[in-house]
Short mmCIF file of C-alpha atoms and ligand atoms in Angstrom, two decimals:
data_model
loop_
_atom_site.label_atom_id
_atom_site.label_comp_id
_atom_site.label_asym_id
_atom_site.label_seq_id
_atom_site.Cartn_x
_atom_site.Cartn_y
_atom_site.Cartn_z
CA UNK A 1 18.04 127.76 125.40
CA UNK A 2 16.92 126.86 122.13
CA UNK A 3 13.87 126.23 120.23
CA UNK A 4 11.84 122.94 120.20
CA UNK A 5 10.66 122.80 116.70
CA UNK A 6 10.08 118.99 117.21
CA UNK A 7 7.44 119.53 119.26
CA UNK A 8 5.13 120.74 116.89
CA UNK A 9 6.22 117.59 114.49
CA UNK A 10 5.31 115.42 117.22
CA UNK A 11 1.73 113.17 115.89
CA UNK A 12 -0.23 113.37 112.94
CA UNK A 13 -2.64 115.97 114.78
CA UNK A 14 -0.18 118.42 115.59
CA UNK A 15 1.60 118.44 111.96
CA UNK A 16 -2.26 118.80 110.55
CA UNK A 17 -2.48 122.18 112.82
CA UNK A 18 0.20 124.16 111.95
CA UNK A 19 0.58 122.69 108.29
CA UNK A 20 0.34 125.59 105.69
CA UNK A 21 -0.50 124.56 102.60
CA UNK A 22 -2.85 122.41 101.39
CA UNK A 23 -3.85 120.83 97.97
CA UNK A 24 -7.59 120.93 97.10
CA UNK A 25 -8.86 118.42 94.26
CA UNK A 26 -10.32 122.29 93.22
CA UNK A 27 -7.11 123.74 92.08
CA UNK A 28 -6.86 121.10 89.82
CA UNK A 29 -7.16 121.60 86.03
CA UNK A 30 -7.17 118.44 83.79
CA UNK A 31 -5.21 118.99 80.07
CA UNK A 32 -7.64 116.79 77.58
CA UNK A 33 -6.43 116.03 73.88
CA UNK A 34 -9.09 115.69 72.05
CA UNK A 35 -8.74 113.94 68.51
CA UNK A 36 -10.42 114.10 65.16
CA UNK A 37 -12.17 109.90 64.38
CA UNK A 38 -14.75 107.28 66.23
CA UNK A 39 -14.15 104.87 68.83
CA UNK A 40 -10.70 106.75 70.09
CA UNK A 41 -9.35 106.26 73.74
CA UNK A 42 -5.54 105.42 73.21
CA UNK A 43 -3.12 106.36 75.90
CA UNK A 44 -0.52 108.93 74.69
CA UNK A 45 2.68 106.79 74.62
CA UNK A 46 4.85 110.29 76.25
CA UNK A 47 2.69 110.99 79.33
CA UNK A 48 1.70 107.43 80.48
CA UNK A 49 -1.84 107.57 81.82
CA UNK A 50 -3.50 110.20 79.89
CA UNK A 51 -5.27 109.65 76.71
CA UNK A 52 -6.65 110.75 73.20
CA UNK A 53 -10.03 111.03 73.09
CA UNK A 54 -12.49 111.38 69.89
CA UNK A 55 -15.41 113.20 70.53
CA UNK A 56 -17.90 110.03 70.89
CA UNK A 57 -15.79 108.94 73.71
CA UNK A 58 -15.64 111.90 76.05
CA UNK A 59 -18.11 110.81 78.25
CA UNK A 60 -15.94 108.45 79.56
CA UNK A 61 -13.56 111.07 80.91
CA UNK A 62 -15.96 113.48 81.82
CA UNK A 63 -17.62 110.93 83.76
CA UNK A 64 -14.38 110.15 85.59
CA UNK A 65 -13.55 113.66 86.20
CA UNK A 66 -16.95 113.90 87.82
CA UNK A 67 -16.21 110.85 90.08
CA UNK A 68 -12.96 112.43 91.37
CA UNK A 69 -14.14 115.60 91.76
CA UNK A 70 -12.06 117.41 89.59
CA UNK A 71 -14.44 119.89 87.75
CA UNK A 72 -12.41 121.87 85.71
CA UNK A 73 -10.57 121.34 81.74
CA UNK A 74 -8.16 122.61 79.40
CA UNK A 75 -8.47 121.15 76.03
CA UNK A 76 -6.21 120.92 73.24
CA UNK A 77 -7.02 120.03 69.69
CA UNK A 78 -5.16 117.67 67.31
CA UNK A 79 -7.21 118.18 64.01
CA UNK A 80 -6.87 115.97 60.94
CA UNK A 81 -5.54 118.97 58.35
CA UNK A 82 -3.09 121.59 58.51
CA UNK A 83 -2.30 124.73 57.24
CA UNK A 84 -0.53 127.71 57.14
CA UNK A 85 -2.33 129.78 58.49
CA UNK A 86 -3.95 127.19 60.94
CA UNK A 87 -7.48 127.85 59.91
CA UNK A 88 -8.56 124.63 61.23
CA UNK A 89 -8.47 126.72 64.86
CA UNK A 90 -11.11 129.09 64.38
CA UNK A 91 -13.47 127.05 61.95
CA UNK A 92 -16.62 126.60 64.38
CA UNK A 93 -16.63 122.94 63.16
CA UNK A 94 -13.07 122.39 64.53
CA UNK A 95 -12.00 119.82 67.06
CA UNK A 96 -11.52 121.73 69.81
CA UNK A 97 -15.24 123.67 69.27
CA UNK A 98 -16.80 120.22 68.95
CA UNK A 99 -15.45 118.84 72.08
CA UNK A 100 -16.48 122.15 74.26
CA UNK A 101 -20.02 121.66 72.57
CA UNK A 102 -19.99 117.98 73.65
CA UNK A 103 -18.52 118.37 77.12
CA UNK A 104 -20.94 121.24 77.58
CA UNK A 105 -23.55 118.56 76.64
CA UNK A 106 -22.40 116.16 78.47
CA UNK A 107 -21.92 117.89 82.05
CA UNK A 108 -22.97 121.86 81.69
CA UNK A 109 -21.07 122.56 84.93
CA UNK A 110 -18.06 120.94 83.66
CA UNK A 111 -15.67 124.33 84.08
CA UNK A 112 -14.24 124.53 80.10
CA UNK A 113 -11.09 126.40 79.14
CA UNK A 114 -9.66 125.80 75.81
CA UNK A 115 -6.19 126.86 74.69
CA UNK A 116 -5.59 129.21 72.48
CA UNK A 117 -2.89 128.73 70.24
CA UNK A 118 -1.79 127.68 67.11
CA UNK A 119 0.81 125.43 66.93
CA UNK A 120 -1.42 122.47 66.37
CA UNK A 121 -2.96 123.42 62.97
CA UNK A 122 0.18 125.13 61.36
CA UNK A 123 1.68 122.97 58.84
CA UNK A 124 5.11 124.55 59.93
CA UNK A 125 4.18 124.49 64.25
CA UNK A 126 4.79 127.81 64.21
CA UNK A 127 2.15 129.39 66.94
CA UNK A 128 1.50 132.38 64.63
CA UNK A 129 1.88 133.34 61.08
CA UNK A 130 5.17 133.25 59.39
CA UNK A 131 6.55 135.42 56.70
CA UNK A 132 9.98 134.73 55.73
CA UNK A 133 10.56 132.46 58.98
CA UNK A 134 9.44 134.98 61.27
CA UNK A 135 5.87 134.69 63.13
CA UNK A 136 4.48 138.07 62.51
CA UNK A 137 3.63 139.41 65.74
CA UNK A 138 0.41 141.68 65.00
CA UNK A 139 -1.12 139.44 61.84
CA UNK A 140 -1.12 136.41 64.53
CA UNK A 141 -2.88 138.59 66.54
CA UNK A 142 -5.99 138.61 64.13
CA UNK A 143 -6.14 134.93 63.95
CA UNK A 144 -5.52 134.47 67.76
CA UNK A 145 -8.74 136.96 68.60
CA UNK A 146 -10.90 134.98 65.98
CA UNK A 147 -9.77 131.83 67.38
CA UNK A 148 -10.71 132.47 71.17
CA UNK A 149 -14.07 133.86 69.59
CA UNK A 150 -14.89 130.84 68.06
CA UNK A 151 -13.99 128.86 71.17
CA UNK A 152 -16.56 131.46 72.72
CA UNK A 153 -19.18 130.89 70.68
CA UNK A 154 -18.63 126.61 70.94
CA UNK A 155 -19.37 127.40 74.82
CA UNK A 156 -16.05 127.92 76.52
CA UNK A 157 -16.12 129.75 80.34
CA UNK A 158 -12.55 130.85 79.95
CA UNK A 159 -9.93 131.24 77.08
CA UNK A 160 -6.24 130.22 77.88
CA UNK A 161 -3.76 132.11 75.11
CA UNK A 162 -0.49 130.46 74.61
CA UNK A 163 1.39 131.63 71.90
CA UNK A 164 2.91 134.44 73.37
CA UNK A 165 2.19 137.27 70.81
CA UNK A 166 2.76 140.86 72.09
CA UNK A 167 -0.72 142.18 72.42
CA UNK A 168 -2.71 139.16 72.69
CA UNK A 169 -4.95 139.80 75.53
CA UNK A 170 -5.99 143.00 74.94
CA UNK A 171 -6.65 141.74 71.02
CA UNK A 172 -8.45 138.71 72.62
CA UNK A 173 -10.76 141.18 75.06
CA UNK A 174 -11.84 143.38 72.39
CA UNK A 175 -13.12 140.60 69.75
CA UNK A 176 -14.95 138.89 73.39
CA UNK A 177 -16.31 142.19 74.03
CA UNK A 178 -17.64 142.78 70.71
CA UNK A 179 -19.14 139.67 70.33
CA UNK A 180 -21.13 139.66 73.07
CA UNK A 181 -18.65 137.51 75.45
CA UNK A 182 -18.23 140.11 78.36
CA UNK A 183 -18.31 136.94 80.65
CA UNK A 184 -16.19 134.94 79.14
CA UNK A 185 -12.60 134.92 80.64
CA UNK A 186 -8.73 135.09 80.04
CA UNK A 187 -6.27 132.78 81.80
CA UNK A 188 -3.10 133.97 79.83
CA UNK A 189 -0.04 131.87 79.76
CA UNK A 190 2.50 135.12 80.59
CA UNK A 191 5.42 133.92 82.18
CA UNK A 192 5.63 130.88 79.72
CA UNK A 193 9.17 130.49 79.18
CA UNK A 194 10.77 128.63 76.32
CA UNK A 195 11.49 125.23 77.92
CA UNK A 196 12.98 122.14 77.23
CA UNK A 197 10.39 120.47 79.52
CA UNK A 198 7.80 120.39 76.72
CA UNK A 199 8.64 117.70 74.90
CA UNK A 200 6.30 115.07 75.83
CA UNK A 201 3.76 117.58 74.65
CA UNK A 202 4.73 118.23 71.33
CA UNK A 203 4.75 114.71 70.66
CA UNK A 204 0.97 114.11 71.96
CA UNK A 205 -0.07 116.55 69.95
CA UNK A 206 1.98 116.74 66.87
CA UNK A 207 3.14 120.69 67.43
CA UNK A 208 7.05 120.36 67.15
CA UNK A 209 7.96 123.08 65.12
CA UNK A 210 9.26 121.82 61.91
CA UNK A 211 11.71 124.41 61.19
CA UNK A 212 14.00 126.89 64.06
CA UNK A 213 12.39 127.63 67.67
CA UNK A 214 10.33 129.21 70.16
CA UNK A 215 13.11 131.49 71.39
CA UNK A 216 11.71 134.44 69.10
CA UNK A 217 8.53 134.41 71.40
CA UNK A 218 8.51 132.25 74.37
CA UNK A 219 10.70 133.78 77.37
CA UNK A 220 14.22 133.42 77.92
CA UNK A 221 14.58 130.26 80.80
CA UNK A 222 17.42 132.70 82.76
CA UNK A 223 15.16 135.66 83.14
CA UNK A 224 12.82 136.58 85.75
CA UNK A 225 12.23 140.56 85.87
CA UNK A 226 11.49 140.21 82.46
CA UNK A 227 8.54 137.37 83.42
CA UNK A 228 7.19 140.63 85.69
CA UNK A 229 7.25 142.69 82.71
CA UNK A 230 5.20 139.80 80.62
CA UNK A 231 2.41 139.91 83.34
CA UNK A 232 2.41 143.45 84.43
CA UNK A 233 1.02 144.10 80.76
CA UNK A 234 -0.85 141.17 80.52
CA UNK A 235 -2.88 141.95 83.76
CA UNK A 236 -2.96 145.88 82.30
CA UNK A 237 -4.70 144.33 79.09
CA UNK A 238 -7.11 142.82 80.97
CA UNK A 239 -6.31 139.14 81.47
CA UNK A 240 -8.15 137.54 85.06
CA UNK A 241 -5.61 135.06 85.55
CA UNK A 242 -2.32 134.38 84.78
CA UNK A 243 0.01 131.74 84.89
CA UNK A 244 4.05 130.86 84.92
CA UNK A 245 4.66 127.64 83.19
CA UNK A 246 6.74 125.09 83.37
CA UNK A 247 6.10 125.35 87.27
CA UNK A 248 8.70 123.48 89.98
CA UNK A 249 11.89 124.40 87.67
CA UNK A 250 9.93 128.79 87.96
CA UNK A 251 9.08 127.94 91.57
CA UNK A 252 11.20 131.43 92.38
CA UNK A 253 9.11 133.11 89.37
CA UNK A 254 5.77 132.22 90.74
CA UNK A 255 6.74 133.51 94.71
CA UNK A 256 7.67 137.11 92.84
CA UNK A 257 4.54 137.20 91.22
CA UNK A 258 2.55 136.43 94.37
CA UNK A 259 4.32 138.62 96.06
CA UNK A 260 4.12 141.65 93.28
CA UNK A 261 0.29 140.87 91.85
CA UNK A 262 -2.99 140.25 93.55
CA UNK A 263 -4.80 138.49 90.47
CA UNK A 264 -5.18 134.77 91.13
CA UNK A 265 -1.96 132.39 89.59
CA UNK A 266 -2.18 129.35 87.82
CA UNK A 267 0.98 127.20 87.14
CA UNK A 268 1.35 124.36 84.19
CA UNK A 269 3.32 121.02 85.69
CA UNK A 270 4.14 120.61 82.29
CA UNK A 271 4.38 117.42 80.59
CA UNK A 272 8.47 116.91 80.53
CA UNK A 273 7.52 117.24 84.73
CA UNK A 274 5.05 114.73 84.65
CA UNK A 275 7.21 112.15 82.55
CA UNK A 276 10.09 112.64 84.85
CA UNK A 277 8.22 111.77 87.87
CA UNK A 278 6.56 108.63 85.62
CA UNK A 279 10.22 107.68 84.82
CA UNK A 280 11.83 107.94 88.07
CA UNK A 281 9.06 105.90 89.50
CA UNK A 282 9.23 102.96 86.89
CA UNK A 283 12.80 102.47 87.33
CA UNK A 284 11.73 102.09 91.20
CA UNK A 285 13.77 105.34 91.68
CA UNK A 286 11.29 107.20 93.83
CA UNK A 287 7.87 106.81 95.45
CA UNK A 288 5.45 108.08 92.85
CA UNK A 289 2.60 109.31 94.81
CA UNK A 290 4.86 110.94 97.26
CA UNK A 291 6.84 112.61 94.88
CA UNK A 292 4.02 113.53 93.09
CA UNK A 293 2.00 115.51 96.01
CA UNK A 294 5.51 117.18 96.97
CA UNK A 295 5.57 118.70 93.67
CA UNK A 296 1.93 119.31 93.41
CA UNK A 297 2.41 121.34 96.90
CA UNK A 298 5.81 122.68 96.17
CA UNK A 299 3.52 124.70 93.62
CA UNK A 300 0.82 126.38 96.36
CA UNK A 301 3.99 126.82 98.50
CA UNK A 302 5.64 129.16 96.09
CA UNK A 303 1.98 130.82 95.39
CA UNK A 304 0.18 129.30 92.94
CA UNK A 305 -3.64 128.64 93.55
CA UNK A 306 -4.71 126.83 90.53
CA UNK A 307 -2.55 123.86 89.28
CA UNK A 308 -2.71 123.12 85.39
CA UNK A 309 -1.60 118.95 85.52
CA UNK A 310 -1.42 115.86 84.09
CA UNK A 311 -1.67 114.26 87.67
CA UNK A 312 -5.04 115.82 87.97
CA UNK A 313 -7.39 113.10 88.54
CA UNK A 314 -4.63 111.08 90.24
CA UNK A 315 -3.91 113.16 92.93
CA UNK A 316 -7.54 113.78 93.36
CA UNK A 317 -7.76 110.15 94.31
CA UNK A 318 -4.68 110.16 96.49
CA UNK A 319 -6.21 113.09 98.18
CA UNK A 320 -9.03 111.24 99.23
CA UNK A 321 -7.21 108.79 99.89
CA UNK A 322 -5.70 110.54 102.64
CA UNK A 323 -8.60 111.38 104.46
C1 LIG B 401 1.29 125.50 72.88
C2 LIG B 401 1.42 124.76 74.16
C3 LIG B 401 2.50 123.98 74.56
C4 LIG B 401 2.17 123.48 75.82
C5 LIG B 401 0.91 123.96 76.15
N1 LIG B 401 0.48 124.78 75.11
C6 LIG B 401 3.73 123.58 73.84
C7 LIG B 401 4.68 124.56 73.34
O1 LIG B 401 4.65 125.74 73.63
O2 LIG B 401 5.52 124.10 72.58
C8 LIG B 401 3.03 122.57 76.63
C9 LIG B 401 2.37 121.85 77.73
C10 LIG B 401 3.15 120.73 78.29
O3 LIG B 401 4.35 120.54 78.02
O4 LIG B 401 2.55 119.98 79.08
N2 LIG B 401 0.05 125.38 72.31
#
């Protein structure tokens, strides 16, 4: 005798009943670059599809994210002027604390998380502050806790660090705490591992380091127990969330960290995911909107509930779709 697992693979109904994972349009979370000018909506030539914004324009997204259902953001800033010591990321005038004013304006139950980093105001794309080409750990950790507390104060519901400082949530929960932002919370990027796959990114918003690496601060791509480590403290300091990025090439990170921690995961499909998928599907390689959803629910599969992607409002539609 053996087993008839084609029986339960039989119709549409039957594969509906004992499917196990499922995509909701609510674990989505929508990356928006958000640029200093007027009159801005131009498509970012690295990730096909998604776009700079200026500030007088984000109604048009936010109206679209409405549409689809997708109710929840994580904005990046690409200001006009940068620095050393990237002071353009905690001035309460800054892009990023405009935009989560205007979104906040524009649709107050628009769910805003801003990342926290500082990559994209350093004149050297360092994410911290560097002394003799070195980003010194515990003086980034200053700026990073000011940063998130300006974000705070613009509006923001949760604060996303990404810099990967030593220390950085538990610097980031005092100065919230203090300030009277007991609400507010932390989605920290733990497991973020120092990938290749980021590319696209650093080109859409101008944050290629101009001299060396991440590989001083951003995790080793062949280590895992060490990724356990990363959010084992992080969850100690006190983030709410946490999250393994890239995600399908860490699919075996993200199943040890469901299996190890019960605080709620978040992936990034990072940008060198999305452009591969874009790519293949140009060249008539693969079906784009099947390939897409795979990886999408390759994701949940592994453990992750919340999904950080450029395919955001996309699938949403394809999800519908499919109803
Ligand atoms: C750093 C940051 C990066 C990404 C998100 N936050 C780039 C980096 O670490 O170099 C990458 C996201 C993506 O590739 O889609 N602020």
């Amino acid at each position: 005798m053996f087993r008839r697992h084609r029986r339960l693979r039989e119709n549409k109904v039957i594969r509906g009943m004992v499917r196990e994972t499922y995509l909701h349009t609510s674990d989505f979370i929508y990356p928006l670059f958000v640029v200093e000018g007027t009159n801005i909506k131009e498509e970012i030539s690295s990730l096909e599809g998604n776009y700079h914004f200026s500030i007088d324009r984000l109604h048009e997204i936010v109206d679209e994210m409405r549409e689809v259902g997708v109710r929840s953001v994580l904005l990046f800033g690409i200001p006009d002027h940068k620095d050393e010591c990237g002071s353009g990321a905690y001035d309460d005038n800054g892009i990023v604390q405009k935009a989560v004013r205007k979104i906040k304006e524009l649709d107050p139950e628009m769910f805003v998380i801003t990342d926290v980093c500082m990559c994209e105001y350093t004149s050297h794309g360092h994410c911290g502050i560097v002394h003799d080409h070195h980003v010194d750990n515990d003086e980034t950790l200053e700026y990073i806790a000011k940063i998130a507390v300006s974000h705070a104060k613009a509006g923001a519901d949760m604060i996303a660090p990404s810099d990967m400082m030593d220390g950085r949530i538990l610097a980031i929960r005092d100065a919230l705490d203090e300030n009277g932002f007991k609400n507010v919370s932390i989605m920290s990027y733990s497991a973020k591992y120092c990938s290749a796959f980021y590319g696209p990114f650093r080109e859409a918003a101008d944050s290629a380091p101009q001299f060396g690496d991440r590989k001083g601060y951003q995790m080793d791509p062949a280590n895992v127990r060490e990724a356990m480590l990363e959010i084992e403290d992080d969850i100690d300091e006190g983030a709410d969330i946490i999250m393994v990025k890239p995600g399908m090439p860490y699919l075996d990170v993200i199943r040890l960290a469901r299996d190890r921690y019960d605080v709620p995961i978040a992936t990034y499909n990072v940008s060198g995911e999305y452009a591969m998928v874009k790519a293949a599907a140009k060249a008539g390689l693969i079906d784009e909107k099947r390939v897409a959803l795979e990886m999408l629910t390759s994701l949940k599969r592994a453990g992750a509930k919340m999904i950080i992607t450029y395919y955001s409002l996309q699938a949403a539609r394809w999800i519908r779709e499919e109803r």
